[in-house]
mmCIF file of C-alpha atoms in Angstrom:
data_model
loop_
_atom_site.group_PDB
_atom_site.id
_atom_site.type_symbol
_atom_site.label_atom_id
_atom_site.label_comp_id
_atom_site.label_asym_id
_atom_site.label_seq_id
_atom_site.Cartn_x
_atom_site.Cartn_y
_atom_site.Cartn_z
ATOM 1 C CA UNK K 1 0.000 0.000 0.000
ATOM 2 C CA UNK K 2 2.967 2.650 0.911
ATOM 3 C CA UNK K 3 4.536 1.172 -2.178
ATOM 4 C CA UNK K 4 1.634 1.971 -4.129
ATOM 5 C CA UNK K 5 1.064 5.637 -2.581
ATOM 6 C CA UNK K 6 4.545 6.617 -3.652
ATOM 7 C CA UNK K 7 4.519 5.485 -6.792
ATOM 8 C CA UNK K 8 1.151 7.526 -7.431
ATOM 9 C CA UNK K 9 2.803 10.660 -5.452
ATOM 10 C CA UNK K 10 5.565 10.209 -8.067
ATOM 11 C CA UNK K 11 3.524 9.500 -11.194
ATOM 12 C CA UNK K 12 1.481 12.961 -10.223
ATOM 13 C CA UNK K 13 5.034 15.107 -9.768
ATOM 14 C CA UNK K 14 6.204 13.954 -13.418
ATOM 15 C CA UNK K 15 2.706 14.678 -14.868
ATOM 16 C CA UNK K 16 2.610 17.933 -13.108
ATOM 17 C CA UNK K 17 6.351 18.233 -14.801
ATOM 18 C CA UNK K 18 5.474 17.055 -18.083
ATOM 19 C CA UNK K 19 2.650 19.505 -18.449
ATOM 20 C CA UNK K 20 4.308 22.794 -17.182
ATOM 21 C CA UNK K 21 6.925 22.131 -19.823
ATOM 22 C CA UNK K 22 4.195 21.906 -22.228
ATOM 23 C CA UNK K 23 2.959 25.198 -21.080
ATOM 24 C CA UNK K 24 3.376 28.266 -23.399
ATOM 25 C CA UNK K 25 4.575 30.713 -21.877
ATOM 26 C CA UNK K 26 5.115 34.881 -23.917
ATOM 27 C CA UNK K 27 8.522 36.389 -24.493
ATOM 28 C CA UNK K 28 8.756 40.244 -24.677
ATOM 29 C CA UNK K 29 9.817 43.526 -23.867
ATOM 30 C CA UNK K 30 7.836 43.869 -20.299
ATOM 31 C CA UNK K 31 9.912 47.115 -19.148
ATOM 32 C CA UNK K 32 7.690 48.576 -16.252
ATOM 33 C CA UNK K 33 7.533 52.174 -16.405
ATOM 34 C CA UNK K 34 9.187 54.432 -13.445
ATOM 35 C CA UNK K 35 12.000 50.923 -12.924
ATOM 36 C CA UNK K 36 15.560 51.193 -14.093
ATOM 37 C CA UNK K 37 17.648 48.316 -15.702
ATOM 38 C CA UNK K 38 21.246 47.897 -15.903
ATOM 39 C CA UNK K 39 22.981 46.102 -18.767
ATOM 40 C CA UNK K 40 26.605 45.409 -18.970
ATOM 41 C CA UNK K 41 27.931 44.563 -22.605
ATOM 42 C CA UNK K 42 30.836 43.367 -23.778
ATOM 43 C CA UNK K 43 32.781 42.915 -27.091
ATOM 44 C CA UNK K 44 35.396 41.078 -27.717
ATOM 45 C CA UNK K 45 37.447 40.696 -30.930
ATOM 46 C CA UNK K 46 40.292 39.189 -32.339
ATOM 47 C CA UNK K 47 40.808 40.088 -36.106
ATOM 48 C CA UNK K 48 43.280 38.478 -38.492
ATOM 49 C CA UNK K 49 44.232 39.817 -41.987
ATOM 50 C CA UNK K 50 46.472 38.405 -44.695
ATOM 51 C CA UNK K 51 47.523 41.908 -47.129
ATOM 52 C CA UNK K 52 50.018 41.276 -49.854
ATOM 53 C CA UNK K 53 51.164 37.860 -47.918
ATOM 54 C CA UNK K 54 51.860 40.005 -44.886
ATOM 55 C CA UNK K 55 49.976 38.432 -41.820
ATOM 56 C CA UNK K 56 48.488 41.426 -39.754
ATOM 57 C CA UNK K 57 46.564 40.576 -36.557
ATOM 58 C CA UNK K 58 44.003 43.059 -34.055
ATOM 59 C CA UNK K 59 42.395 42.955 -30.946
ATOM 60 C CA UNK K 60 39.963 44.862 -30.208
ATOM 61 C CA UNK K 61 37.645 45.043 -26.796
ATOM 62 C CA UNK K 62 34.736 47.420 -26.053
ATOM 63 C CA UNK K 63 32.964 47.110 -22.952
ATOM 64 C CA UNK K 64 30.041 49.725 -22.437
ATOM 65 C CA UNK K 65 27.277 49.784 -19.093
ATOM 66 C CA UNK K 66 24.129 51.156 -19.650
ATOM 67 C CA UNK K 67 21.380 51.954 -17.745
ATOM 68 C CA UNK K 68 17.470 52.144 -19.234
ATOM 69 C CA UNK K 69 15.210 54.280 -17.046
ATOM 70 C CA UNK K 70 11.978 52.848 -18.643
ATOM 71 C CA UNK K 71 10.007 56.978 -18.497
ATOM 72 C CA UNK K 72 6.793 56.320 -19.707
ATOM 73 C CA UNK K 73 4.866 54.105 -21.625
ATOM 74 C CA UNK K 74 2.580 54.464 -24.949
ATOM 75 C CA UNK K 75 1.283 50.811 -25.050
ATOM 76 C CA UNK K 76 2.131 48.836 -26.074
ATOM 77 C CA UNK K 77 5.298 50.736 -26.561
ATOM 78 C CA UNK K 78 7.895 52.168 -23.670
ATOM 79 C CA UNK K 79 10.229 55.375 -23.848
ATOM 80 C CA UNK K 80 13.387 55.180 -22.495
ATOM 81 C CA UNK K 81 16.467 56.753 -21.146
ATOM 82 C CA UNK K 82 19.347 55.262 -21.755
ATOM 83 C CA UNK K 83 22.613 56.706 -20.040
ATOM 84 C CA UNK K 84 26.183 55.381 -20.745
ATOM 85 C CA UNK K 85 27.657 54.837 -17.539
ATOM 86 C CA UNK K 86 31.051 53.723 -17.719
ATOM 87 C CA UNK K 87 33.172 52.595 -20.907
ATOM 88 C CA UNK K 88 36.017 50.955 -21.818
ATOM 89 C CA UNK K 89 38.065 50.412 -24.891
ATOM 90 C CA UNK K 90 41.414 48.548 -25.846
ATOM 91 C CA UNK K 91 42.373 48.199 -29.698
ATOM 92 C CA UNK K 92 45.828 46.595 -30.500
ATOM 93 C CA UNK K 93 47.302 46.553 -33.664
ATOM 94 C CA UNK K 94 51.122 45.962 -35.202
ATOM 95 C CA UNK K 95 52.737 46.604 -31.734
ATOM 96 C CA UNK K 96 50.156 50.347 -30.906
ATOM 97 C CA UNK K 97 47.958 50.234 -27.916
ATOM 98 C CA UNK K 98 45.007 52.428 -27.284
ATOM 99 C CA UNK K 99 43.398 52.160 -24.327
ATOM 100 C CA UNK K 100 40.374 54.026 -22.569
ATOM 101 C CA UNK K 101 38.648 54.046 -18.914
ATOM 102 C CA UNK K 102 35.981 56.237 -17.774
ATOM 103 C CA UNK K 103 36.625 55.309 -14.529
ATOM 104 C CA UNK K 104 39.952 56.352 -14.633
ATOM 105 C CA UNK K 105 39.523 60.171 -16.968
ATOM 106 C CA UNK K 106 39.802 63.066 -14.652
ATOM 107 C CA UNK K 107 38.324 65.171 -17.405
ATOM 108 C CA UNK K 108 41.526 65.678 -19.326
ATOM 109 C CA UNK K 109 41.402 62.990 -21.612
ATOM 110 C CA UNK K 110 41.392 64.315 -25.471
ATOM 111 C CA UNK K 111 39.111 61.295 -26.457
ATOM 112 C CA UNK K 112 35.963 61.179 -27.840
ATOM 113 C CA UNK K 113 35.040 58.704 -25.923
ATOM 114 C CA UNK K 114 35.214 60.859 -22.860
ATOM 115 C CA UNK K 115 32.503 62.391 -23.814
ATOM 116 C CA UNK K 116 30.478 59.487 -23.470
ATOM 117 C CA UNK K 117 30.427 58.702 -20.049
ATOM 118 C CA UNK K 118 26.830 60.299 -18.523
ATOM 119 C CA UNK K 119 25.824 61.291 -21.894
ATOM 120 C CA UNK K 120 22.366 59.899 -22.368
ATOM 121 C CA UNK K 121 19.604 59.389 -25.383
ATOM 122 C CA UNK K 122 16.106 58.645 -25.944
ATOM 123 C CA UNK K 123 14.698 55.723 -27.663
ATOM 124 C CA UNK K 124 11.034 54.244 -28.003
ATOM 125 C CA UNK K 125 10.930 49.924 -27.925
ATOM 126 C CA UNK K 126 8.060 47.875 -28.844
ATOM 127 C CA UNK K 127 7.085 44.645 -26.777
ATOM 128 C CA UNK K 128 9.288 43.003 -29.520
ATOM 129 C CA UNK K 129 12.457 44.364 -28.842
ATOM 130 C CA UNK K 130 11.905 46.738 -32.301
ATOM 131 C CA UNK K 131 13.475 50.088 -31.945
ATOM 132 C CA UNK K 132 10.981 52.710 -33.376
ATOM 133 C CA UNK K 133 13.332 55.774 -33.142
ATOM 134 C CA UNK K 134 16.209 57.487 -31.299
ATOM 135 C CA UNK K 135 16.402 60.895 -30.621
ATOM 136 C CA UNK K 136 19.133 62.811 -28.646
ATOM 137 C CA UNK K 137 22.053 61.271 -29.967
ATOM 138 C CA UNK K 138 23.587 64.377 -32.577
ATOM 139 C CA UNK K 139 24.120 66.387 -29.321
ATOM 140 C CA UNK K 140 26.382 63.332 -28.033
ATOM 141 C CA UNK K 141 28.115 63.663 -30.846
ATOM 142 C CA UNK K 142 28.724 67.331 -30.986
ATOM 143 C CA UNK K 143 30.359 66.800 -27.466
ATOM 144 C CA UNK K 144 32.362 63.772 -28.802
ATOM 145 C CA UNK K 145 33.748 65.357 -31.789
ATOM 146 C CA UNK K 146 34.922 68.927 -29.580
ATOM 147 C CA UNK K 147 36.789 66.151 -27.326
ATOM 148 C CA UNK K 148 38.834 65.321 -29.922
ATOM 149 C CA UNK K 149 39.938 69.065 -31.544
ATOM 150 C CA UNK K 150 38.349 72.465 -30.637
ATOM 151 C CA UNK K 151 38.988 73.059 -34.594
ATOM 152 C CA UNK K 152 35.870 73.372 -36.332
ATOM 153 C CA UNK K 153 36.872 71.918 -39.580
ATOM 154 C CA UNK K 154 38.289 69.180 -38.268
ATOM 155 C CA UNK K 155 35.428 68.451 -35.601
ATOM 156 C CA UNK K 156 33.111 67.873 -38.455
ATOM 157 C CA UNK K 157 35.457 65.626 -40.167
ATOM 158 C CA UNK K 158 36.081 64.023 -36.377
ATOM 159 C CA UNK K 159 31.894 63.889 -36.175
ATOM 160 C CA UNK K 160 31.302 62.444 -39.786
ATOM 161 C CA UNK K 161 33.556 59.188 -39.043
ATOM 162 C CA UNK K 162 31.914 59.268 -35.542
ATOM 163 C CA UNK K 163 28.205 58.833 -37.206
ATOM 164 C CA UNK K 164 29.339 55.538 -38.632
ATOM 165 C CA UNK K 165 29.558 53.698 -34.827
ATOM 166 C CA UNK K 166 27.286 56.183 -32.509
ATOM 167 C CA UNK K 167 24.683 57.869 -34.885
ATOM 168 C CA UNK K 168 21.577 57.496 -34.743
ATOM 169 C CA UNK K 169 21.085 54.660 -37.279
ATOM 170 C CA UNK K 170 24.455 53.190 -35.333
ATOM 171 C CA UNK K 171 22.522 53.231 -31.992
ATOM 172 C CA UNK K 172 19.200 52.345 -33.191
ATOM 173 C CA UNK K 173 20.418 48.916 -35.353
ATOM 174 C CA UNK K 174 22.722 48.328 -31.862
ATOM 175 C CA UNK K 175 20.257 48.468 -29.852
ATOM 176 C CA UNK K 176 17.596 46.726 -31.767
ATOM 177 C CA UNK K 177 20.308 43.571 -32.058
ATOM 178 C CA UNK K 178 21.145 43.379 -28.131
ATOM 179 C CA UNK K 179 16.680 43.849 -27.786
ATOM 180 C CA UNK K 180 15.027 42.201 -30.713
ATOM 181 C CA UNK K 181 15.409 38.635 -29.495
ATOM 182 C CA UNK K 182 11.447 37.624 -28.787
ATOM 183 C CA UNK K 183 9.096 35.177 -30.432
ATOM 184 C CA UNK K 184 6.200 36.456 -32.293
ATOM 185 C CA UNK K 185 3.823 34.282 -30.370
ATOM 186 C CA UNK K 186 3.671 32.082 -27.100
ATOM 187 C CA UNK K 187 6.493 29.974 -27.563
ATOM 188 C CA UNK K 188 6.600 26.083 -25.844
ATOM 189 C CA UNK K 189 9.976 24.343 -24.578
ATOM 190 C CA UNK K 190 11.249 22.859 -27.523
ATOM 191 C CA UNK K 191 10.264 24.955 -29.377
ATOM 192 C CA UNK K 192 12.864 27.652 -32.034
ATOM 193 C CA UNK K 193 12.093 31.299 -33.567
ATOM 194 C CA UNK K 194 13.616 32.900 -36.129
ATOM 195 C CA UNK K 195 14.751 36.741 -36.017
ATOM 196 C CA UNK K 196 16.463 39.004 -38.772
ATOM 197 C CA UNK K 197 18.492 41.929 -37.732
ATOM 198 C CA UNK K 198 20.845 44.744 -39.692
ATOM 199 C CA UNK K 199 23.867 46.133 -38.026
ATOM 200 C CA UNK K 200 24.921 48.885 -39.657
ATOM 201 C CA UNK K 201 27.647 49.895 -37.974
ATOM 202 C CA UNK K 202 31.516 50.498 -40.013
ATOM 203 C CA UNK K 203 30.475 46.951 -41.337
ATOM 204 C CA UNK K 204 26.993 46.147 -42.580
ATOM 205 C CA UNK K 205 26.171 42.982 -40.866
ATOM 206 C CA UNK K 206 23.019 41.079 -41.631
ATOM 207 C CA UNK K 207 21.961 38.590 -39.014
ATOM 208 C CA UNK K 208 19.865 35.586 -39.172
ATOM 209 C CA UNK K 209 19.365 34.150 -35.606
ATOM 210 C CA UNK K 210 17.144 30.945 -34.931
ATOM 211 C CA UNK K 211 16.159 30.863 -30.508
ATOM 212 C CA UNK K 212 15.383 27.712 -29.359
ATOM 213 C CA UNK K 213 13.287 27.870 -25.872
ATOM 214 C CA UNK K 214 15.371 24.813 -23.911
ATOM 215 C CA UNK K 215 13.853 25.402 -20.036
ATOM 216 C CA UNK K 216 12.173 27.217 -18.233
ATOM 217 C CA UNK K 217 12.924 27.609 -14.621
ATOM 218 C CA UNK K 218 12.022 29.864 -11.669
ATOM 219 C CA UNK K 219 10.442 32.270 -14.070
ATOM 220 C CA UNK K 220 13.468 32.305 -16.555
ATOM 221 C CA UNK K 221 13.514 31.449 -19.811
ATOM 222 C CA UNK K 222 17.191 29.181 -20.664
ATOM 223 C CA UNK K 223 17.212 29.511 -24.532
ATOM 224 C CA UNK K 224 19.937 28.271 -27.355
ATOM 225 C CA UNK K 225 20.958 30.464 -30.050
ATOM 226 C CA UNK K 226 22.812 29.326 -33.250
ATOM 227 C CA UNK K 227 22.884 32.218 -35.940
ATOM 228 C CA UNK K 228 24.525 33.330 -39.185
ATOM 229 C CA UNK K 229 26.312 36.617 -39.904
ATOM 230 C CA UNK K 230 26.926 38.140 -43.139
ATOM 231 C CA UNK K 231 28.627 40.693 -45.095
ATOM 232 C CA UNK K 232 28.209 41.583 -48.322
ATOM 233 C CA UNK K 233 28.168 44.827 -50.305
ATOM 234 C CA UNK K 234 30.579 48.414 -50.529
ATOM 235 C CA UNK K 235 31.552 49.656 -46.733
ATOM 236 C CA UNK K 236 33.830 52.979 -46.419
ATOM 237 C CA UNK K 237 36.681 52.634 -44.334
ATOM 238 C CA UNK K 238 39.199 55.755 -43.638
ATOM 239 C CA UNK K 239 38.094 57.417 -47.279
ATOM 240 C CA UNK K 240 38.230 53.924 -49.282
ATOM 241 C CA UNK K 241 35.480 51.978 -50.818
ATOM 242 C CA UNK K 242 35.736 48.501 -50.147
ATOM 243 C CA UNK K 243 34.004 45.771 -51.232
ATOM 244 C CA UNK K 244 32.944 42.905 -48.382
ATOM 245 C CA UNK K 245 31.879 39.196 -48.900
ATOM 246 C CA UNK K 246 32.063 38.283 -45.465
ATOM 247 C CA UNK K 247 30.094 35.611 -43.995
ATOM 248 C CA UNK K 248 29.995 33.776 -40.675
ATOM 249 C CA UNK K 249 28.107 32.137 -37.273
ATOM 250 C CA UNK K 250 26.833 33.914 -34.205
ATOM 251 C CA UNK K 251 25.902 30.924 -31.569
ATOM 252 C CA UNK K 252 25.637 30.797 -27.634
ATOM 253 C CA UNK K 253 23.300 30.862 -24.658
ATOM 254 C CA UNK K 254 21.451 33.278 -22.794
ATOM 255 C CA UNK K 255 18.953 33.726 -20.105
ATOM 256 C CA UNK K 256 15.568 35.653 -20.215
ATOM 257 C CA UNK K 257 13.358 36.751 -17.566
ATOM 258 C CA UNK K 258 10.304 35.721 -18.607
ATOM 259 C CA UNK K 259 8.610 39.011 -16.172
ATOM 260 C CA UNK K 260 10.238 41.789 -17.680
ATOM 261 C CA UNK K 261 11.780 40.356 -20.782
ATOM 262 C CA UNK K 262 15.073 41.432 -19.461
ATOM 263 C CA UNK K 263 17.952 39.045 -20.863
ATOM 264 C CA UNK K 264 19.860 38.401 -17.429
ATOM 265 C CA UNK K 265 22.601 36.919 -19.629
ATOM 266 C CA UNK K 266 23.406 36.425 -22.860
ATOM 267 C CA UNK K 267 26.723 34.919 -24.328
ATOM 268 C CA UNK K 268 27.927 34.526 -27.772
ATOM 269 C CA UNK K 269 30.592 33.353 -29.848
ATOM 270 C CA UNK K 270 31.729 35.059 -32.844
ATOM 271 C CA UNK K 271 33.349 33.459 -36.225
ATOM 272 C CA UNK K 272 33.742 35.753 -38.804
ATOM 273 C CA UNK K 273 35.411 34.555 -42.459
ATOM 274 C CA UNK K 274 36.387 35.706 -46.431
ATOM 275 C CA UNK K 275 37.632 39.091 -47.975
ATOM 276 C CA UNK K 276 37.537 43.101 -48.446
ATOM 277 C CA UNK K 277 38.697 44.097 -51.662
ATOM 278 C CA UNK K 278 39.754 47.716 -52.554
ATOM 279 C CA UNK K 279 42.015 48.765 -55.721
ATOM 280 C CA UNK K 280 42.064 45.417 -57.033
ATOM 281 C CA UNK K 281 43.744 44.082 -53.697
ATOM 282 C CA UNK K 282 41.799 41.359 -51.791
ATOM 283 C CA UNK K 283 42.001 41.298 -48.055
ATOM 284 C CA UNK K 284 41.908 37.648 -46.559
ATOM 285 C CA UNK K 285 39.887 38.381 -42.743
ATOM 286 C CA UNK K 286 39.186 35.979 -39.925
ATOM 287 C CA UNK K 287 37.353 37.436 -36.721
ATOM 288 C CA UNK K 288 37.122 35.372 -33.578
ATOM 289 C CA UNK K 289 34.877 36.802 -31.089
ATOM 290 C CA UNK K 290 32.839 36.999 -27.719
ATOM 291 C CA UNK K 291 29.652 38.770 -27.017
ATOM 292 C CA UNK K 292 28.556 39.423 -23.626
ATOM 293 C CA UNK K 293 25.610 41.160 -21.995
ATOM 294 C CA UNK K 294 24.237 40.873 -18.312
ATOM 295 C CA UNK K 295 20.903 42.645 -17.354
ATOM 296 C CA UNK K 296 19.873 43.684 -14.100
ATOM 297 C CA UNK K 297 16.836 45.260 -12.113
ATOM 298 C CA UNK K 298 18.296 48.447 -10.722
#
């Protein structure tokens, strides 16, 4: 009889198991109006060229906290606030190293960068992780490009090569690829969803990313993401017009909470392959790389 009253105790826990993973539960931008959130991100590159037979290699490392003070909402969109809090940078190339640290500039640093620490923009989301629009961001870079030379010729040269990585489309295509990660319906474990993405940033990286919903656990979503990148098309770099036929995977992990939408964690690993050609030269590239971004309730 005990035997018997266990074994139903334990067939009712695996049913009970078996249906909340059957359960659908909905993915999306839940930002709650007068909260702040905190996300950390973090990029991390290694870059390889072959020019003329002459092996060249980069690293590169950009790490950039943000908060989001979620201001008011327009259902089913949300405005928000988002303020750069600290920043860091490290790019080395052929034996040169540039490095930044907010936390370290007293103020003195001639770096546009410098500029970016409390400077803050607006942007509108939908419950999709869309970006509508931006606004505020020219004045960041006015402030950006006088860091770098009080010369006003040269400041709009300075701002003009600045667009390309913090303009408005910059931000906005950023943005939308860190948000626009959610399902277009009530998703079930097991279960994938396909999102498409643009970077345009100083390459102009389409993205194809399928989400697969593995668990769900103490109201967080545990999903798998295997994507492809691509390159393809002119890009400008310093004055030159260069062609790209790039092409390569995005995959990783990350962590939703399935109350706010937030992604607690996300990480990613980059591999980037093929050419830029520019005055009949081709450029052989690799990139190796590691995404990172950690959300918080603030």
């Amino acid at each position: 009889m005990l035997k018997r009253t266990f074994a139903l105790i334990s067939l009712g826990i695996l049913t009970f198991q078996a249906t909340y993973a059957q359960k659908a539960i909905t993915l999306q931008q839940n930002f709650q109006p007068g909260k702040k959130y905190g996300y950390a991100m973090s990029y991390d590159q290694n870059i390889g060229q072959n020019i003329m037979g002459q092996d060249i290699t980069m690293k590169q490392l950009m790490k950039i906290d943000y908060s989001f003070d979620i201001t008011t909402a327009s259902a089913p969109d949300k405005n928000v606030k988002v303020t750069y809090n600290k920043i860091y940078s490290l790019s080395d190339a052929m034996g040169a190293t540039s490095e930044y640290d907010s936390e370290k500039d007293n103020g003195t640093e001639n770096n546009p960068l410098s500029a970016l620490k409390g400077a803050s923009f607006n942007m509108v989301i939908t419950p999709k992780g869309d970006v509508k629009s931006v606004s505020g961001v020219d004045k960041m870079l006015d402030a950006m490009a006088q860091k770098s030379s009080k010369d006003s010729a040269t400041t709009a040269t300075i701002k003009d090569a600045l667009n390309k990585q913090f303009g408005s489309e910059a931000v906005k295509a950023s943005m939308e690829a860190a948000l626009k990660i959610y399902p277009e319906k009530p998703i079930k474990q097991g279960e994938s969803w396909v999102v498409e993405t643009e970077l345009k940033n100083i390459l102009p990286l389409k993205m194809k990313t399928t989400y697969t919903l593995k668990e769900v656990k103490e109201n967080k979503a545990f999903v798998g993401v295997v994507g492809t990148i691509s390159a393809v098309g002119p890009v400008e770099v310093m004055g030159f017009t260069m062609q790209t036929n790039l092409s390569g995977t995005n995959n990783g992990d990350m962590i939703i909470d399935i109350k706010s939408g937030l992604a607690l964690n996300s990480d990613m690993k980059i591999n980037i392959g093929g050419t830029m050609s520019a005055m009949g030269q081709d450029i052989k590239m690799k990139i190796d790389g590691q995404n990172k971004i950690a959300g918080k309730e603030l």
